[in-house]
Coordinates of C-alpha atoms in Angstrom, one line a residue:
M1 CA -18.4 -21.2 -18.8
K2 CA -18.9 -20.5 -15.1
P3 CA -16.5 -17.9 -13.7
L4 CA -13.7 -19.2 -11.4
T5 CA -13.9 -18.3 -7.8
V6 CA -11.0 -16.3 -6.3
L7 CA -10.9 -16.1 -2.5
H8 CA -9.1 -13.0 -1.4
T9 CA -7.8 -13.1 2.2
I10 CA -5.8 -10.8 4.5
E11 CA -5.1 -10.5 8.2
T12 CA -5.7 -6.8 8.5
S13 CA -8.9 -4.8 8.4
G14 CA -8.0 -1.1 8.0
P15 CA -7.0 1.1 5.1
G16 CA -3.5 0.5 3.7
G17 CA -1.5 -0.5 0.6
A18 CA -2.2 -4.2 0.8
E19 CA -5.8 -3.6 1.3
K20 CA -6.0 -1.2 -1.6
L21 CA -4.4 -3.8 -3.9
M22 CA -6.9 -6.4 -2.7
L23 CA -9.8 -4.0 -3.4
S24 CA -8.4 -3.2 -6.9
L25 CA -8.4 -6.9 -7.8
V26 CA -12.0 -7.3 -6.6
D27 CA -12.9 -4.3 -8.7
Q28 CA -10.9 -5.1 -11.8
L29 CA -10.7 -8.8 -12.4
D30 CA -12.5 -9.9 -15.6
R31 CA -15.9 -10.9 -14.2
S32 CA -16.6 -13.1 -17.2
E33 CA -13.7 -15.3 -16.0
F34 CA -13.3 -14.7 -12.3
Q35 CA -15.7 -14.0 -9.4
S36 CA -14.4 -12.7 -6.1
K37 CA -15.1 -13.7 -2.5
A38 CA -13.2 -12.6 0.6
C39 CA -12.2 -14.1 3.9
L40 CA -11.1 -11.9 6.8
I41 CA -10.1 -12.6 10.4
K42 CA -11.6 -9.4 11.8
D43 CA -14.4 -7.0 11.1
G44 CA -13.9 -3.3 10.1
W45 CA -13.2 -0.9 7.3
L46 CA -12.1 -3.5 4.8
R47 CA -15.3 -5.6 5.2
E48 CA -17.4 -2.5 4.6
Q49 CA -15.5 -1.7 1.4
L50 CA -15.8 -5.3 0.1
E51 CA -19.5 -5.6 0.8
A52 CA -20.1 -2.2 -0.8
R53 CA -18.6 -3.7 -3.9
G54 CA -21.0 -6.7 -3.7
C55 CA -18.2 -9.0 -2.8
E56 CA -19.4 -11.9 -0.6
T57 CA -17.3 -11.6 2.6
F58 CA -17.1 -13.8 5.7
I59 CA -15.1 -13.7 8.9
V60 CA -13.0 -16.5 10.3
P61 CA -11.9 -15.1 13.7
S62 CA -8.3 -15.7 14.9
R63 CA -7.7 -16.4 18.6
Y64 CA -4.0 -17.4 18.7
T65 CA -0.7 -16.8 17.0
F66 CA -1.2 -20.2 15.3
D67 CA -4.9 -21.1 15.4
L68 CA -5.7 -24.6 14.3
A69 CA -9.4 -23.9 14.6
L70 CA -9.0 -21.0 12.1
L71 CA -7.2 -23.3 9.7
L72 CA -9.8 -26.0 9.9
R73 CA -12.7 -23.4 9.4
F74 CA -10.8 -21.8 6.6
R75 CA -10.4 -25.2 4.9
Q76 CA -14.1 -25.9 5.3
E77 CA -15.1 -22.5 3.9
I78 CA -12.9 -23.1 0.8
L79 CA -14.5 -26.4 0.1
E80 CA -18.1 -25.4 0.7
R81 CA -17.8 -22.1 -1.2
G82 CA -16.4 -23.8 -4.3
V83 CA -13.1 -21.8 -4.3
D84 CA -10.9 -22.4 -7.3
I85 CA -7.9 -20.3 -6.2
I86 CA -6.8 -18.6 -3.0
H87 CA -5.1 -15.2 -3.1
A88 CA -3.6 -14.4 0.3
H89 CA -1.8 -11.2 1.4
E90 CA 0.8 -10.7 4.1
F91 CA 2.5 -13.2 6.5
A92 CA -0.3 -14.7 8.5
M93 CA -2.8 -15.4 5.8
N94 CA 0.0 -16.3 3.3
T95 CA 0.9 -19.1 5.8
Y96 CA -2.7 -20.2 6.5
G97 CA -3.5 -20.0 2.8
S98 CA -0.6 -22.2 2.0
L99 CA -1.6 -24.8 4.6
A100 CA -5.2 -24.7 3.4
S101 CA -3.9 -25.2 -0.2
V102 CA -2.3 -28.4 0.9
L103 CA -5.4 -29.6 2.7
T104 CA -7.8 -28.8 -0.1
G105 CA -5.7 -29.0 -3.3
V106 CA -6.8 -25.4 -4.2
P107 CA -3.8 -23.5 -5.5
C108 CA -2.7 -20.3 -3.6
V109 CA -1.1 -17.0 -4.6
A110 CA 0.7 -15.4 -1.6
T111 CA 1.6 -11.7 -2.0
Q112 CA 4.2 -10.1 0.3
H113 CA 3.8 -6.4 0.5
G114 CA 6.5 -5.3 2.9
K115 CA 9.2 -6.4 5.3
N116 CA 7.3 -6.2 8.6
Y117 CA 8.2 -8.8 11.2
F118 CA 8.0 -12.2 9.5
W119 CA 11.7 -12.8 9.1
K120 CA 12.8 -12.2 12.7
K121 CA 12.1 -15.6 14.2
W122 CA 13.2 -19.0 12.8
R123 CA 9.7 -20.4 12.9
R124 CA 8.4 -17.6 10.7
R125 CA 11.3 -18.1 8.3
M126 CA 10.5 -21.8 8.1
A127 CA 6.9 -20.9 7.5
Y128 CA 7.8 -18.7 4.5
K129 CA 10.1 -21.4 3.1
F130 CA 7.0 -23.6 3.1
V131 CA 4.9 -20.9 1.5
A132 CA 7.5 -20.5 -1.3
R133 CA 7.8 -24.2 -1.8
Q134 CA 4.1 -24.9 -2.0
N135 CA 2.6 -21.9 -3.7
A136 CA 3.2 -18.9 -6.0
L137 CA 5.0 -16.3 -3.8
V138 CA 4.7 -12.8 -5.1
A139 CA 6.7 -9.7 -4.0
V140 CA 5.4 -6.2 -4.9
S141 CA 8.9 -4.8 -5.7
D142 CA 12.4 -6.0 -6.5
N143 CA 13.5 -4.7 -3.1
V144 CA 10.9 -6.9 -1.3
R145 CA 11.9 -9.9 -3.4
S146 CA 15.6 -9.4 -2.5
F147 CA 14.7 -8.9 1.2
V148 CA 12.6 -12.0 1.4
S149 CA 15.2 -14.0 -0.5
G150 CA 18.2 -12.8 1.6
N151 CA 16.5 -12.9 5.1
V152 CA 14.5 -16.0 4.7
G153 CA 16.8 -18.1 2.6
I154 CA 14.6 -18.5 -0.5
S155 CA 16.0 -18.6 -4.0
P156 CA 14.9 -15.3 -5.8
D157 CA 13.9 -17.6 -8.7
R158 CA 11.0 -18.9 -6.5
I159 CA 9.6 -15.4 -5.9
R160 CA 7.7 -13.6 -8.6
M161 CA 7.6 -9.8 -8.8
I162 CA 4.4 -7.9 -9.7
Y163 CA 4.4 -4.2 -9.2
N164 CA 1.4 -2.6 -7.5
G165 CA -0.6 -0.6 -10.0
I166 CA -3.2 2.2 -10.1
D167 CA -5.6 3.6 -12.6
P168 CA -4.1 6.8 -14.0
R169 CA -7.6 7.9 -15.3
A170 CA -8.8 8.3 -11.7
H171 CA -6.0 10.6 -10.8
Q172 CA -5.7 13.1 -13.7
P173 CA -4.7 16.7 -12.7
D174 CA -7.8 18.9 -12.5
D175 CA -7.5 22.6 -11.6
A176 CA -11.2 22.9 -10.8
V177 CA -10.9 20.1 -8.3
R178 CA -7.7 21.6 -6.9
L179 CA -9.5 24.9 -6.2
R180 CA -12.6 23.1 -4.7
I181 CA -10.7 20.9 -2.3
R182 CA -8.6 23.9 -1.1
A183 CA -11.8 26.0 -0.6
E184 CA -13.3 23.1 1.4
L185 CA -10.1 23.0 3.6
G186 CA -10.1 26.8 4.0
L187 CA -6.9 27.2 2.0
S188 CA -6.4 29.9 -0.7
P189 CA -5.3 29.1 -4.2
S190 CA -1.8 30.6 -3.5
T191 CA -1.1 28.8 -0.2
L192 CA 1.9 26.5 -0.4
V193 CA 0.6 23.1 0.5
I194 CA 2.7 20.1 1.5
G195 CA 0.8 16.9 1.9
T196 CA 1.3 13.3 3.1
V197 CA -1.0 10.3 3.3
G198 CA -0.5 7.3 5.4
N199 CA -1.4 5.5 8.7
L200 CA 0.0 7.3 11.7
Y201 CA 2.5 4.7 12.8
P202 CA 6.2 5.0 13.7
I203 CA 7.2 3.2 10.5
K204 CA 5.6 5.9 8.3
G205 CA 8.0 8.6 9.7
Q206 CA 5.6 11.5 9.9
S207 CA 7.5 12.8 13.0
F208 CA 10.5 13.7 10.8
L209 CA 8.3 15.6 8.4
I210 CA 6.8 17.7 11.3
R211 CA 10.4 18.4 12.4
A212 CA 11.2 19.5 8.8
M213 CA 8.3 22.0 9.1
S214 CA 10.2 24.0 11.7
T215 CA 12.8 24.7 9.0
I216 CA 10.3 25.1 6.1
V217 CA 8.2 27.8 7.8
R218 CA 11.2 30.0 8.4
S219 CA 11.6 30.3 4.6
C220 CA 7.9 30.0 3.7
P221 CA 5.9 31.4 6.6
T222 CA 2.5 30.6 5.0
A223 CA 3.3 27.0 4.2
V224 CA 0.9 24.4 5.4
L225 CA 1.3 20.6 6.0
L226 CA -1.7 18.4 5.6
V227 CA -1.5 15.0 7.2
A228 CA -4.1 12.5 6.1
G229 CA -4.4 9.2 8.0
R230 CA -5.3 7.7 11.3
G231 CA -3.4 5.7 13.8
E232 CA -1.8 5.4 17.2
L233 CA 0.6 8.4 16.9
R234 CA -2.1 11.1 16.4
E235 CA -1.7 12.7 19.8
A236 CA 2.1 12.3 19.9
L237 CA 2.4 14.0 16.5
Q238 CA 0.2 16.9 17.6
D239 CA 2.3 17.2 20.8
E240 CA 5.5 17.4 18.6
A241 CA 4.0 20.1 16.4
D242 CA 3.1 22.0 19.5
A243 CA 6.6 21.7 21.0
L244 CA 8.2 22.8 17.8
D245 CA 5.8 25.8 17.6
V246 CA 4.5 24.7 14.1
S247 CA 1.0 23.6 15.1
A248 CA -0.4 26.5 13.2
H249 CA 1.1 25.1 10.1
V250 CA 0.2 21.4 10.5
R251 CA -3.3 20.1 10.1
F252 CA -4.3 16.5 10.8
L253 CA -7.2 15.5 8.6
G254 CA -7.8 11.9 9.9
Y255 CA -8.8 9.1 7.6
R256 CA -9.9 10.3 4.1
D257 CA -11.8 8.2 1.7
D258 CA -11.3 10.9 -1.1
V259 CA -7.5 10.6 -1.4
P260 CA -7.5 11.2 -5.2
T261 CA -9.4 14.4 -4.7
L262 CA -7.3 15.5 -1.7
L263 CA -4.0 15.0 -3.6
Q264 CA -5.2 17.6 -6.1
G265 CA -4.9 20.3 -3.5
F266 CA -1.2 19.6 -2.7
D267 CA 1.8 21.4 -4.2
V268 CA 4.3 18.8 -3.0
F269 CA 3.7 15.2 -1.8
V270 CA 6.0 13.8 0.9
L271 CA 6.6 10.2 1.9
P272 CA 8.9 10.2 5.0
S273 CA 8.6 6.4 5.6
L274 CA 11.3 4.3 7.3
S275 CA 10.2 1.3 5.4
E276 CA 8.1 0.6 2.3
G277 CA 7.2 -2.2 0.0
L278 CA 5.8 -0.5 -3.1
P279 CA 4.1 2.8 -2.0
F280 CA 0.6 3.2 -3.4
S281 CA 0.4 6.8 -2.0
A282 CA 3.5 7.9 -4.1
L283 CA 2.0 6.3 -7.2
E284 CA -1.3 8.1 -6.6
A285 CA 0.5 11.5 -6.1
M286 CA 2.6 11.0 -9.2
A287 CA -0.5 10.1 -11.3
T288 CA -2.0 13.4 -10.0
G289 CA 1.0 15.3 -11.4
K290 CA 2.5 16.1 -8.0
P291 CA 6.3 16.2 -7.4
V292 CA 7.3 13.8 -4.7
V293 CA 9.9 14.0 -1.9
A294 CA 10.4 10.5 -0.4
T295 CA 12.9 8.6 1.7
R296 CA 15.2 6.2 -0.1
V297 CA 13.8 3.0 1.5
G298 CA 12.4 -0.3 0.3
G299 CA 10.8 -0.2 -3.1
T300 CA 10.4 3.6 -3.2
P301 CA 13.5 4.1 -5.4
E302 CA 11.8 1.8 -7.9
V303 CA 8.9 4.3 -8.1
I304 CA 10.6 7.7 -7.7
V305 CA 13.3 8.6 -10.2
D306 CA 15.6 11.0 -8.2
G307 CA 15.9 14.3 -10.0
T308 CA 13.2 13.4 -12.6
T309 CA 9.9 12.7 -10.8
G310 CA 11.0 14.0 -7.4
Y311 CA 13.7 13.7 -4.8
L312 CA 14.9 10.9 -2.7
V313 CA 16.4 11.6 0.7
P314 CA 17.9 9.5 3.5
P315 CA 15.4 8.2 6.1
E316 CA 15.2 10.1 9.5
D317 CA 16.9 13.1 8.0
S318 CA 14.6 16.1 8.6
H319 CA 17.2 18.6 7.4
E320 CA 17.5 17.0 3.9
L321 CA 13.7 16.5 3.8
A322 CA 13.1 20.2 4.4
E323 CA 15.8 21.2 1.9
K324 CA 14.2 19.2 -0.9
I325 CA 10.7 20.3 -0.1
L326 CA 11.8 23.9 -0.1
A327 CA 13.6 23.4 -3.4
L328 CA 10.3 22.4 -5.0
L329 CA 8.2 25.0 -3.3
C330 CA 10.5 27.7 -4.5
D331 CA 10.9 26.4 -8.1
T332 CA 7.5 25.9 -9.5
S333 CA 8.8 25.2 -13.0
R334 CA 10.8 22.2 -11.8
A335 CA 7.9 21.0 -9.6
R336 CA 5.6 21.1 -12.7
L337 CA 8.2 19.2 -14.8
F338 CA 8.6 16.6 -12.1
G339 CA 4.8 16.2 -12.0
Q340 CA 4.6 15.7 -15.7
E341 CA 7.3 13.1 -15.7
G342 CA 5.6 11.4 -12.8
I343 CA 2.4 11.0 -14.8
R344 CA 4.3 9.4 -17.7
R345 CA 6.1 7.0 -15.3
V346 CA 3.0 5.7 -13.7
E347 CA 1.3 5.2 -17.1
K348 CA 4.3 3.3 -18.4
A349 CA 5.3 1.1 -15.4
F350 CA 2.6 1.1 -12.8
S351 CA -0.8 1.0 -14.5
L352 CA -3.6 -1.0 -12.9
C353 CA -4.4 -2.9 -16.0
V354 CA -0.9 -4.3 -16.3
M355 CA -1.0 -5.4 -12.6
V356 CA -4.4 -7.1 -13.0
D357 CA -3.4 -8.8 -16.3
Q358 CA -0.3 -10.2 -14.5
Y359 CA -2.3 -11.6 -11.6
Q360 CA -4.9 -13.1 -14.0
H361 CA -2.2 -14.7 -16.0
L362 CA -0.8 -16.2 -12.8
Y363 CA -4.2 -17.5 -11.8
R364 CA -4.6 -19.2 -15.2
T365 CA -1.2 -20.7 -15.1
L366 CA -1.7 -22.2 -11.6
L367 CA -5.1 -23.6 -12.8
G368 CA -3.6 -25.0 -16.0
R369 CA -5.6 -22.8 -18.3

């Protein structure tokens, strides 16, 4: 039997959680049953990643907030490329995907990854009511599902929940890798290393982590913070580190395509975000056996078990952030125990194979198979 064609589509082009989920599905869908194609509205990193995987990818550029030409071109591509199911991600393409579904009769799965901006205007709320009515709307955490339901006015029964998942086998702790990545970064095996991974945007809260470093280095003068990611705040964060006199302890690594390897070199992983859907970076850190200090926002408490796999702190609280990081740096036995519990939690609740199976089951259900 010919494989069914899944068209993956998203409005963004850079590295992030939604993009990682999309790439995971392209990699892991059962190829005897499903073949993947992708539609993007802009060129960039994501297209490169898709094409490196052999995924046929095409661009339908967007010119306006609501672009009728984009919708008509999207419809045409769906029909001409023999698409059997659309899998859209985030607000804009969830909306376009739902409209295209009506125009073509091709069913659509619409995954919502975070809270973003879609609920702030009545037209966007109406658009999402349409999405939920016409298609299979999926939230990546219970928190996102509750948020969409409460702020848009959609019954929670109309929103499915599928947790993001990762492959634990790709993140197993490895002392040899730990030593190698530290050597590459010019760090000794005994250096206390705090790390964070994420785009350098205000919503990711790295500013509060840099402020916490001014407290941390007073107790641990050799501690180093590694910040992996790219974004608009790069210079502002560097300026803040300079102003707090901690620049010698903060290193900006830019975008890294070797995050599983980089995580091996951390002692403590920190997620200081102000908002999250279901954080991939925390899952990856836990799978690598790292204790996590994270803010109690969004779906993060569904991932981190406070006092078991890490610590949860209030957002925008640099003092509490510093206190919990220091607690783990100073208590290696507890840090190791948290890391071991984190590995078990990822394997039990957030494995890639479970996520992929749930999406494949949803595809089959929508197609009546």
